[in-house]
C-alpha positions as a printed Julia matrix, in Angstrom:
204×3 Matrix{Float64}:
  96.11   58.46  51.04
  98.93   58.33  53.6
  99.61   60.65  56.52
 103.37   61.19  56.62
 105.09   62.84  59.59
 108.46   64.58  59.25
 110.57   65.5   62.29
 114.0    67.14  62.53
 116.51   68.29  65.12
 119.81   69.99  64.38
 122.32   67.5   65.79
 122.67   63.85  66.75
 122.88   64.75  70.43
 119.37   66.22  70.41
 116.31   64.02  70.63
 113.11   63.92  68.62
 110.83   62.88  71.48
 108.82   66.1   71.68
 108.04   66.01  67.98
 107.43   62.27  67.8
 104.96   62.43  70.69
 102.64   63.95  68.12
 102.9    60.87  65.87
 100.78   58.71  68.16
  98.17   61.45  68.45
  97.68   61.77  64.69
  98.29   58.06  63.93
 100.77   58.75  61.15
 101.23   56.02  58.54
 104.89   56.78  57.94
 107.61   58.71  59.78
 110.76   60.3   58.38
 113.38   61.95  60.58
 116.67   63.82  60.33
 119.26   64.91  62.87
 120.85   67.6   60.79
 120.97   71.37  60.43
 117.91   72.97  58.88
 120.22   75.02  56.66
 121.14   71.9   54.67
 118.53   70.55  52.25
 120.64   67.48  51.48
 119.04   65.4   54.25
 118.47   61.65  53.83
 115.18   61.58  55.74
 113.79   64.53  53.82
 114.7    63.04  50.45
 113.29   59.63  51.4
 110.06   61.38  52.33
 109.82   63.07  48.93
 110.51   59.74  47.22
 107.75   58.09  49.29
 104.89   60.58  49.06
 102.29   60.38  46.32
  99.46   62.59  45.06
  96.77   62.97  47.73
  99.09   62.25  50.67
  99.45   64.57  53.66
 102.75   65.67  55.19
 102.64   66.94  58.77
 105.31   68.85  60.72
 105.14   70.49  64.13
 106.41   73.79  62.69
 107.71   75.15  59.39
 111.25   75.48  60.73
 111.43   71.68  60.93
 111.45   71.73  57.13
 114.11   74.43  57.08
 115.23   77.58  58.86
 115.84   79.34  55.56
 112.88   81.15  54.02
 113.91   80.45  50.42
 114.35   76.75  51.2
 110.91   76.63  52.84
 109.42   78.19  49.7
 111.2    75.59  47.59
 110.01   72.64  49.72
 106.43   73.9   49.89
 106.43   74.22  46.09
 107.78   70.66  45.74
 104.88   69.42  47.85
 102.42   71.43  45.73
 103.89   69.98  42.54
 103.3    66.47  43.89
  99.77   67.51  44.96
 100.57   66.74  48.58
  98.93   68.72  51.4
 101.13   70.19  54.15
  99.82   70.47  57.71
 101.77   72.61  60.19
 100.76   71.93  63.79
 101.57   75.38  65.15
  99.64   76.99  62.26
  96.11   75.65  62.8
  94.88   78.07  60.12
  96.44   75.67  57.56
  94.16   72.79  58.58
  90.59   74.1   58.45
  89.27   71.25  56.31
  88.78   73.5   53.28
  91.64   72.8   50.85
  91.48   76.17  49.1
  91.47   78.06  52.41
  94.24   75.86  53.81
  96.49   76.46  50.8
  95.77   80.19  50.81
  96.62   80.45  54.52
  99.8    78.4   54.1
 100.97   80.58  51.2
 100.18   83.71  53.2
 102.1    82.44  56.25
 105.12   81.47  54.14
 105.13   84.93  52.52
 104.78   86.55  55.93
 107.74   84.52  57.16
 109.73   85.86  54.24
 108.88   89.43  55.18
 109.74   88.83  58.85
 113.0    87.07  57.96
 114.06   89.86  55.6
 113.08   92.5   58.16
 115.07   90.69  60.86
 118.11   90.44  58.58
 117.87   94.17  57.92
 117.67   94.9   61.65
 120.65   92.65  62.41
 122.73   94.31  59.69
 121.75   97.74  61.0
 122.69   96.77  64.57
 126.0    95.42  63.28
 126.61   98.64  61.35
 125.83  100.75  64.41
 128.01   98.53  66.6
 130.94   98.77  64.21
 130.54  102.54  63.93
 130.5   102.88  67.73
 133.5   100.55  68.1
 135.4   102.58  65.51
 134.5   105.78  67.34
 135.95  104.3   70.53
 138.96  102.97  68.68
 138.29   99.37  69.66
 136.97   97.95  66.38
 138.51   94.67  65.31
 137.66   93.82  61.74
 138.8    90.19  61.67
 135.84   88.06  60.51
 134.5    85.52  62.99
 134.78   81.84  62.09
 131.57   80.86  63.89
 128.95   83.22  62.49
 125.92   83.16  60.21
 127.85   84.99  57.47
 131.19   83.23  58.0
 133.07   82.3   54.83
 134.09   79.1   56.61
 131.4    76.5   55.78
 132.13   74.37  58.85
 132.0    77.47  61.03
 128.6    78.44  59.58
 127.19   74.95  60.22
 128.45   74.95  63.82
 126.91   78.38  64.36
 123.57   77.23  62.92
 123.51   74.17  65.19
 124.19   76.34  68.24
 121.61   78.92  67.12
 118.97   76.23  66.52
 119.6    74.61  69.91
 119.61   77.91  71.84
 116.51   79.34  70.17
 114.52   76.1   70.54
 115.86   75.24  74.01
 116.45   71.72  72.72
 119.67   70.84  74.6
 120.45   69.22  77.94
 123.29   71.49  79.05
 125.67   74.03  77.55
 128.61   71.77  78.4
 127.07   68.9   76.43
 126.12   71.22  73.56
 129.74   72.43  73.4
 130.96   68.82  73.17
 128.41   67.95  70.47
 129.48   70.79  68.17
 133.21   70.5   68.97
 133.68   73.83  70.76
 135.23   74.83  74.05
 132.77   76.24  76.56
 134.37   79.67  76.17
 133.78   79.56  72.4
 130.19   78.41  72.92
 129.46   81.21  75.4
 130.85   83.82  73.01
 128.52   82.56  70.25
 125.55   82.49  72.66
 126.3    86.07  73.76
 126.28   87.21  70.12
 123.0    85.39  69.5
 121.44   87.0   72.58
 122.69   90.46  71.55
 121.24   90.06  68.06
 117.85   89.02  69.42
 117.43   91.78  71.99
């Protein structure tokens, strides 16, 4: 049985130190890492981990969003681990590591399902806030319908990935400065601040 640790940050400019500090505590046998958006499942470290693990192994992450930020992708990855008969330990969900395998799996499934409910509820709230904002802007005659390039729902794939990197960094606080973050994702500071303002408005 091997204890395998997986760590991820969203961009090459971010560091893994906070997650990897846990490795020494748990004495992991193997470490796999990625510096890539959690929206993309095509990650070399993640795939190498799945090639490495065997029945009876344990995979540990500091939080579920290190596997992915997308609920459906998390469901998919958790099921892949189940299919390989590999246990998943999530550090910030101690209920998934009680020592009783049946209880641990039940709690993990429940938490993943709860995440799905929360994610769907949050998407509904965001869409409702957007609808209300558009209606108010139209009422004031200031609505501009041109779609934003850097947004979660942008039709521009590169724009979506840039937005996700900024969102991940801002929500986790894992960046040294906004100026450096802007350079890492290839934006001007003005563009970065506009994205951050939208993120803050959506999370009020």
